[in-house]
């Protein structure tokens, strides 16, 4: 199978067909109609086998996650996703792998009305790169840079489950193991929450590298500090099993791959936040406050200090 029949067989037929795609897969470039009066938000993320996912990961999970991590970035920007491009580097044209990869990718694309409009397919060590474009009303994109001292800090969902799936599965019950694996392989990008937070959140980021690293980015970009009560972090039942077996908070504080949102909201906006978040399926939790200091200070509910053991994944260090 050459690359052209591969593209035709696996990627041309897809669940979403958008009216703003003037010309999709098949030519030298896609022609896309930008919506009048909107700004475009563009993001890209690459998954490298053995680095961003274990080599044995199911193909459907790789396809799902390659899109999910990009949707999560657009969610953190408050943008509505629209157009994806897929750069695939494959060691071989394995039809069974490709079919499952495609199914995982398109299942999530359908949920978010994302159309695949092009890409590139080459041979080499397994590597999946996705570029995703979305829309936001002018000036309403959420950024890392707007947090103000006194704002409350929130996260969606629960923290640390994906890190448990990579490190601490052995002490967990069967259902808890399954939950953590699903959290690692099938993260739920918080797109609806991100869009709802336009005009409400002062800053936002998605938690890909872990709270320590990602909240650090918000603090740095905003020129502020933060104080976090680690006893307020939202934990799943599975994480509570880990705690009951003597496990600490490190996976929740510093572990990556949760793809929840972390955002800041001025106290005056708290009523609006509570009203709009009532419709979210993920829930949200206040974990601390923005300060005028620099850096993030971690403490327990009783005021004693907490020292994060994990500081987040970094390339090139
Ligand atoms: P060119 O050689 O002109 O760059 P390609 O042969 O790489 O074109 O691609 C042919 C068409 O297939 C293009 O529209 C391209 O965007 C699309 N395409 C290639 N690979 C993928 C892929 N993995 N997913 C979706 N579309 C793809
Ligand atoms: Mg060309």
GROMACS .gro file of C-alpha atoms and ligand atoms in nm:
model
  345
    1UNK     CA    1   0.000   0.000   0.000
    2UNK     CA    2   0.149   0.336  -0.097
    3UNK     CA    3   0.085   0.656   0.098
    4UNK     CA    4  -0.190   0.772  -0.139
    5UNK     CA    5  -0.400   0.457  -0.106
    6UNK     CA    6  -0.333   0.464   0.269
    7UNK     CA    7  -0.471   0.817   0.298
    8UNK     CA    8  -0.769   0.728   0.078
    9UNK     CA    9  -0.842   0.408   0.269
   10UNK     CA   10  -0.816   0.546   0.621
   11UNK     CA   11  -0.851   0.922   0.636
   12UNK     CA   12  -1.073   1.058   0.359
   13UNK     CA   13  -1.402   0.912   0.490
   14UNK     CA   14  -1.470   1.067   0.827
   15UNK     CA   15  -1.762   1.145   1.056
   16UNK     CA   16  -1.745   1.525   1.041
   17UNK     CA   17  -1.800   1.737   0.732
   18UNK     CA   18  -1.784   2.109   0.806
   19UNK     CA   19  -1.929   2.377   0.580
   20UNK     CA   20  -1.623   2.599   0.643
   21UNK     CA   21  -1.392   2.343   0.476
   22UNK     CA   22  -1.389   2.461   0.114
   23UNK     CA   23  -1.133   2.199   0.007
   24UNK     CA   24  -1.019   1.919   0.239
   25UNK     CA   25  -0.782   1.621   0.202
   26UNK     CA   26  -0.647   1.553  -0.147
   27UNK     CA   27  -0.490   1.866  -0.288
   28UNK     CA   28  -0.162   2.041  -0.211
   29UNK     CA   29  -0.330   2.234   0.067
   30UNK     CA   30  -0.664   2.269   0.240
   31UNK     CA   31  -0.881   2.575   0.170
   32UNK     CA   32  -1.060   2.690   0.484
   33UNK     CA   33  -1.318   2.962   0.532
   34UNK     CA   34  -1.236   3.160   0.846
   35UNK     CA   35  -1.558   3.265   1.024
   36UNK     CA   36  -1.633   3.636   0.992
   37UNK     CA   37  -1.522   3.838   1.290
   38UNK     CA   38  -1.348   3.555   1.474
   39UNK     CA   39  -0.983   3.510   1.563
   40UNK     CA   40  -0.806   3.182   1.484
   41UNK     CA   41  -0.622   2.991   1.755
   42UNK     CA   42  -0.362   2.738   1.640
   43UNK     CA   43  -0.189   2.467   1.842
   44UNK     CA   44   0.023   2.157   1.775
   45UNK     CA   45   0.143   1.862   1.978
   46UNK     CA   46   0.351   1.557   1.892
   47UNK     CA   47   0.334   1.213   2.051
   48UNK     CA   48   0.654   1.009   2.024
   49UNK     CA   49   0.628   0.633   2.084
   50UNK     CA   50   0.814   0.527   2.397
   51UNK     CA   51   0.827   0.882   2.524
   52UNK     CA   52   0.471   1.018   2.531
   53UNK     CA   53   0.304   0.677   2.535
   54UNK     CA   54   0.431   0.324   2.613
   55UNK     CA   55   0.517   0.126   2.298
   56UNK     CA   56   0.241  -0.127   2.379
   57UNK     CA   57  -0.037   0.138   2.382
   58UNK     CA   58  -0.342   0.035   2.175
   59UNK     CA   59  -0.354   0.209   1.837
   60UNK     CA   60  -0.705   0.344   1.909
   61UNK     CA   61  -0.576   0.509   2.225
   62UNK     CA   62  -0.285   0.667   2.036
   63UNK     CA   63  -0.528   0.809   1.779
   64UNK     CA   64  -0.763   0.937   2.047
   65UNK     CA   65  -0.490   1.091   2.259
   66UNK     CA   66  -0.309   1.261   1.970
   67UNK     CA   67  -0.624   1.466   1.912
   68UNK     CA   68  -0.719   1.495   2.281
   69UNK     CA   69  -0.399   1.670   2.385
   70UNK     CA   70  -0.453   1.932   2.114
   71UNK     CA   71  -0.820   1.979   2.204
   72UNK     CA   72  -0.704   2.036   2.560
   73UNK     CA   73  -0.473   2.318   2.445
   74UNK     CA   74  -0.760   2.487   2.261
   75UNK     CA   75  -0.982   2.440   2.567
   76UNK     CA   76  -0.721   2.622   2.775
   77UNK     CA   77  -0.737   2.908   2.523
   78UNK     CA   78  -1.118   2.922   2.536
   79UNK     CA   79  -1.128   2.835   2.166
   80UNK     CA   80  -1.385   2.629   1.976
   81UNK     CA   81  -1.203   2.354   1.778
   82UNK     CA   82  -1.259   2.316   1.403
   83UNK     CA   83  -0.980   2.192   1.173
   84UNK     CA   84  -0.711   1.929   1.230
   85UNK     CA   85  -0.404   1.830   1.035
   86UNK     CA   86  -0.229   1.498   1.101
   87UNK     CA   87   0.141   1.431   1.048
   88UNK     CA   88   0.198   1.056   1.071
   89UNK     CA   89   0.538   0.889   1.079
   90UNK     CA   90   0.489   0.512   1.057
   91UNK     CA   91   0.742   0.226   1.066
   92UNK     CA   92   0.514   0.030   0.829
   93UNK     CA   93   0.167   0.045   0.672
   94UNK     CA   94   0.000  -0.190   0.922
   95UNK     CA   95  -0.368  -0.189   0.818
   96UNK     CA   96  -0.502  -0.323   1.144
   97UNK     CA   97  -0.306  -0.062   1.344
   98UNK     CA   98  -0.413   0.217   1.108
   99UNK     CA   99  -0.779   0.118   1.122
  100UNK     CA  100  -0.780   0.128   1.500
  101UNK     CA  101  -0.580   0.449   1.511
  102UNK     CA  102  -0.827   0.610   1.272
  103UNK     CA  103  -1.127   0.490   1.476
  104UNK     CA  104  -0.984   0.639   1.798
  105UNK     CA  105  -0.900   0.969   1.631
  106UNK     CA  106  -1.235   1.009   1.452
  107UNK     CA  107  -1.443   0.904   1.754
  108UNK     CA  108  -1.310   1.204   1.945
  109UNK     CA  109  -1.320   1.429   1.637
  110UNK     CA  110  -1.691   1.353   1.599
  111UNK     CA  111  -1.760   1.453   1.958
  112UNK     CA  112  -1.604   1.795   1.902
  113UNK     CA  113  -1.707   1.860   1.540
  114UNK     CA  114  -1.345   1.855   1.423
  115UNK     CA  115  -1.270   1.780   1.057
  116UNK     CA  116  -0.938   1.639   0.941
  117UNK     CA  117  -0.836   1.864   0.652
  118UNK     CA  118  -0.490   1.737   0.561
  119UNK     CA  119  -0.157   1.614   0.682
  120UNK     CA  120   0.150   1.424   0.582
  121UNK     CA  121   0.242   1.056   0.588
  122UNK     CA  122   0.602   0.934   0.593
  123UNK     CA  123   0.797   0.627   0.700
  124UNK     CA  124   1.008   0.626   1.015
  125UNK     CA  125   0.989   0.556   1.390
  126UNK     CA  126   0.627   0.588   1.514
  127UNK     CA  127   0.542   0.953   1.575
  128UNK     CA  128   0.204   1.125   1.561
  129UNK     CA  129   0.180   1.502   1.530
  130UNK     CA  130  -0.148   1.690   1.518
  131UNK     CA  131  -0.205   2.055   1.443
  132UNK     CA  132  -0.544   2.194   1.543
  133UNK     CA  133  -0.710   2.527   1.466
  134UNK     CA  134  -1.009   2.679   1.644
  135UNK     CA  135  -1.201   3.004   1.679
  136UNK     CA  136  -1.244   3.264   1.950
  137UNK     CA  137  -1.420   3.602   1.950
  138UNK     CA  138  -1.170   3.888   1.920
  139UNK     CA  139  -0.981   3.954   2.240
  140UNK     CA  140  -1.151   3.675   2.432
  141UNK     CA  141  -0.882   3.407   2.417
  142UNK     CA  142  -0.780   3.287   2.763
  143UNK     CA  143  -0.409   3.310   2.829
  144UNK     CA  144  -0.156   3.220   3.097
  145UNK     CA  145  -0.084   3.584   3.155
  146UNK     CA  146  -0.386   3.745   3.322
  147UNK     CA  147  -0.383   3.618   3.681
  148UNK     CA  148  -0.405   3.891   3.947
  149UNK     CA  149  -0.315   3.874   4.317
  150UNK     CA  150  -0.628   3.778   4.511
  151UNK     CA  151  -0.777   3.566   4.230
  152UNK     CA  152  -0.883   3.218   4.332
  153UNK     CA  153  -0.720   2.919   4.163
  154UNK     CA  154  -0.933   2.630   4.041
  155UNK     CA  155  -0.889   2.299   3.861
  156UNK     CA  156  -1.144   2.084   3.677
  157UNK     CA  157  -1.186   1.711   3.736
  158UNK     CA  158  -0.942   1.514   3.951
  159UNK     CA  159  -0.562   1.520   3.958
  160UNK     CA  160  -0.295   1.254   3.952
  161UNK     CA  161  -0.484   0.959   3.806
  162UNK     CA  162  -0.280   0.942   3.485
  163UNK     CA  163   0.046   0.948   3.683
  164UNK     CA  164  -0.081   0.662   3.901
  165UNK     CA  165  -0.144   0.460   3.585
  166UNK     CA  166   0.223   0.493   3.494
  167UNK     CA  167   0.376   0.439   3.837
  168UNK     CA  168   0.160   0.296   4.113
  169UNK     CA  169  -0.093   0.054   3.968
  170UNK     CA  170   0.011  -0.248   4.175
  171UNK     CA  171  -0.155  -0.142   4.503
  172UNK     CA  172  -0.489  -0.051   4.344
  173UNK     CA  173  -0.805  -0.259   4.307
  174UNK     CA  174  -0.911  -0.373   3.959
  175UNK     CA  175  -1.169  -0.095   3.908
  176UNK     CA  176  -0.924   0.169   4.030
  177UNK     CA  177  -0.656   0.040   3.791
  178UNK     CA  178  -0.905   0.056   3.505
  179UNK     CA  179  -1.004   0.412   3.597
  180UNK     CA  180  -0.641   0.530   3.603
  181UNK     CA  181  -0.563   0.360   3.272
  182UNK     CA  182  -0.863   0.527   3.113
  183UNK     CA  183  -0.756   0.862   3.253
  184UNK     CA  184  -0.410   0.812   3.099
  185UNK     CA  185  -0.519   0.680   2.760
  186UNK     CA  186  -0.850   0.862   2.711
  187UNK     CA  187  -0.820   1.207   2.871
  188UNK     CA  188  -1.135   1.420   2.842
  189UNK     CA  189  -1.039   1.759   2.697
  190UNK     CA  190  -1.241   2.023   2.883
  191UNK     CA  191  -1.356   2.214   2.574
  192UNK     CA  192  -1.699   2.320   2.701
  193UNK     CA  193  -1.549   2.445   3.027
  194UNK     CA  194  -1.278   2.641   2.846
  195UNK     CA  195  -1.528   2.812   2.618
  196UNK     CA  196  -1.756   2.892   2.913
  197UNK     CA  197  -1.464   3.051   3.098
  198UNK     CA  198  -1.425   3.329   2.837
  199UNK     CA  199  -1.476   3.656   3.015
  200UNK     CA  200  -1.476   3.482   3.354
  201UNK     CA  201  -1.128   3.335   3.403
  202UNK     CA  202  -0.838   3.579   3.428
  203UNK     CA  203  -0.587   3.311   3.320
  204UNK     CA  204  -0.597   2.946   3.216
  205UNK     CA  205  -0.369   2.657   3.125
  206UNK     CA  206  -0.422   2.288   3.066
  207UNK     CA  207  -0.245   2.040   3.292
  208UNK     CA  208  -0.023   1.839   3.061
  209UNK     CA  209   0.305   1.847   3.252
  210UNK     CA  210   0.156   1.846   3.603
  211UNK     CA  211   0.029   2.115   3.838
  212UNK     CA  212   0.375   2.212   3.967
  213UNK     CA  213   0.510   2.282   3.620
  214UNK     CA  214   0.194   2.424   3.465
  215UNK     CA  215   0.091   2.649   3.753
  216UNK     CA  216   0.452   2.770   3.748
  217UNK     CA  217   0.395   2.877   3.386
  218UNK     CA  218   0.085   3.078   3.484
  219UNK     CA  219   0.269   3.244   3.772
  220UNK     CA  220   0.562   3.336   3.549
  221UNK     CA  221   0.351   3.460   3.257
  222UNK     CA  222   0.127   3.664   3.490
  223UNK     CA  223   0.414   3.797   3.703
  224UNK     CA  224   0.248   3.668   4.020
  225UNK     CA  225   0.288   3.395   4.280
  226UNK     CA  226   0.045   3.136   4.415
  227UNK     CA  227  -0.036   2.959   4.738
  228UNK     CA  228  -0.181   2.610   4.704
  229UNK     CA  229  -0.337   2.395   4.977
  230UNK     CA  230  -0.251   2.041   4.867
  231UNK     CA  231  -0.527   1.905   5.092
  232UNK     CA  232  -0.781   2.077   4.867
  233UNK     CA  233  -0.666   1.896   4.551
  234UNK     CA  234  -0.955   1.697   4.399
  235UNK     CA  235  -0.877   1.324   4.421
  236UNK     CA  236  -1.062   1.034   4.258
  237UNK     CA  237  -1.173   0.725   4.449
  238UNK     CA  238  -0.882   0.548   4.283
  239UNK     CA  239  -0.639   0.807   4.418
  240UNK     CA  240  -0.794   0.768   4.763
  241UNK     CA  241  -0.709   0.397   4.745
  242UNK     CA  242  -0.351   0.498   4.669
  243UNK     CA  243  -0.358   0.726   4.974
  244UNK     CA  244  -0.507   0.452   5.194
  245UNK     CA  245  -0.220   0.224   5.086
  246UNK     CA  246   0.029   0.481   5.210
  247UNK     CA  247   0.076   0.671   4.884
  248UNK     CA  248   0.148   1.042   4.893
  249UNK     CA  249   0.020   1.345   4.706
  250UNK     CA  250   0.312   1.367   4.463
  251UNK     CA  251   0.124   1.221   4.165
  252UNK     CA  252  -0.159   1.473   4.211
  253UNK     CA  253   0.073   1.769   4.273
  254UNK     CA  254   0.339   1.700   4.013
  255UNK     CA  255   0.224   1.417   3.785
  256UNK     CA  256   0.145   1.497   3.422
  257UNK     CA  257  -0.103   1.383   3.158
  258UNK     CA  258  -0.429   1.472   3.338
  259UNK     CA  259  -0.541   1.727   3.075
  260UNK     CA  260  -0.761   1.908   3.323
  261UNK     CA  261  -0.783   2.289   3.318
  262UNK     CA  262  -0.626   2.508   3.582
  263UNK     CA  263  -0.767   2.862   3.586
  264UNK     CA  264  -0.788   3.174   3.797
  265UNK     CA  265  -1.102   3.377   3.871
  266UNK     CA  266  -1.139   3.712   4.048
  267UNK     CA  267  -1.351   3.682   4.365
  268UNK     CA  268  -1.609   3.919   4.213
  269UNK     CA  269  -1.669   3.664   3.934
  270UNK     CA  270  -1.721   3.368   4.164
  271UNK     CA  271  -2.101   3.378   4.135
  272UNK     CA  272  -2.080   3.370   3.755
  273UNK     CA  273  -1.835   3.081   3.772
  274UNK     CA  274  -2.063   2.878   3.995
  275UNK     CA  275  -2.364   2.943   3.771
  276UNK     CA  276  -2.193   2.838   3.451
  277UNK     CA  277  -1.999   2.547   3.600
  278UNK     CA  278  -2.323   2.388   3.720
  279UNK     CA  279  -2.355   2.254   3.365
  280UNK     CA  280  -2.008   2.091   3.350
  281UNK     CA  281  -1.978   1.716   3.385
  282UNK     CA  282  -1.623   1.745   3.521
  283UNK     CA  283  -1.679   1.959   3.830
  284UNK     CA  284  -1.430   2.216   3.954
  285UNK     CA  285  -1.243   2.274   4.280
  286UNK     CA  286  -1.080   2.575   4.439
  287UNK     CA  287  -0.723   2.482   4.538
  288UNK     CA  288  -0.561   2.811   4.635
  289UNK     CA  289  -0.507   3.176   4.569
  290UNK     CA  290  -0.290   3.401   4.351
  291UNK     CA  291  -0.041   3.611   4.549
  292UNK     CA  292   0.175   3.912   4.477
  293UNK     CA  293   0.491   3.710   4.554
  294UNK     CA  294   0.690   3.520   4.299
  295UNK     CA  295   0.680   3.141   4.278
  296UNK     CA  296   0.433   2.887   4.406
  297UNK     CA  297   0.409   2.802   4.775
  298UNK     CA  298   0.264   2.462   4.868
  299UNK     CA  299   0.109   2.392   5.206
  300UNK     CA  300  -0.127   2.157   5.391
  301UNK     CA  301  -0.466   2.252   5.530
  302UNK     CA  302  -0.310   2.295   5.878
  303UNK     CA  303  -0.063   2.547   5.739
  304UNK     CA  304   0.245   2.321   5.744
  305UNK     CA  305   0.451   2.342   5.430
  306UNK     CA  306   0.458   2.076   5.157
  307UNK     CA  307   0.751   2.006   4.929
  308UNK     CA  308   0.656   1.868   4.586
  309UNK     CA  309   0.855   1.555   4.499
  310UNK     CA  310   0.783   1.568   4.125
  311UNK     CA  311   0.844   1.883   3.929
  312UNK     CA  312   0.712   1.785   3.587
  313UNK     CA  313   0.851   1.644   3.269
  314UNK     CA  314   1.086   1.852   3.055
  315UNK     CA  315   1.253   1.775   2.726
  316UNK     CA  316   1.621   1.864   2.675
  317UNK     CA  317   1.717   1.865   3.045
  318LIG     P1  318   0.205   1.667  -0.125
  318LIG     O1  319   0.306   1.567  -0.177
  318LIG     O2  320   0.154   1.759  -0.229
  318LIG     O3  321   0.249   1.736  -0.001
  318LIG     P2  322   0.078   1.445  -0.002
  318LIG     O4  323   0.095   1.333  -0.096
  318LIG     O5  324   0.171   1.455   0.115
  318LIG     O6  325   0.077   1.581  -0.084
  318LIG     O7  326  -0.070   1.444   0.054
  318LIG     C1  327  -0.180   1.430  -0.032
  318LIG     C2  328  -0.302   1.481   0.037
  318LIG     O8  329  -0.330   1.397   0.150
  318LIG     C3  330  -0.288   1.621   0.094
  318LIG     O9  331  -0.414   1.685   0.086
  318LIG     C4  332  -0.252   1.597   0.239
  318LIG    O10  333  -0.293   1.705   0.318
  318LIG     C5  334  -0.330   1.471   0.269
  318LIG     N1  335  -0.269   1.389   0.374
  318LIG     C6  336  -0.148   1.330   0.374
  318LIG     N2  337  -0.129   1.256   0.484
  318LIG     C7  338  -0.240   1.271   0.559
  318LIG     C8  339  -0.281   1.221   0.684
  318LIG     N3  340  -0.203   1.142   0.759
  318LIG     N4  341  -0.403   1.258   0.729
  318LIG     C9  342  -0.482   1.338   0.655
  318LIG     N5  343  -0.450   1.387   0.535
  318LIG    C10  344  -0.330   1.354   0.486
  319LIG    MG1  345   0.214   1.913  -0.312
   0.00000   0.00000   0.00000
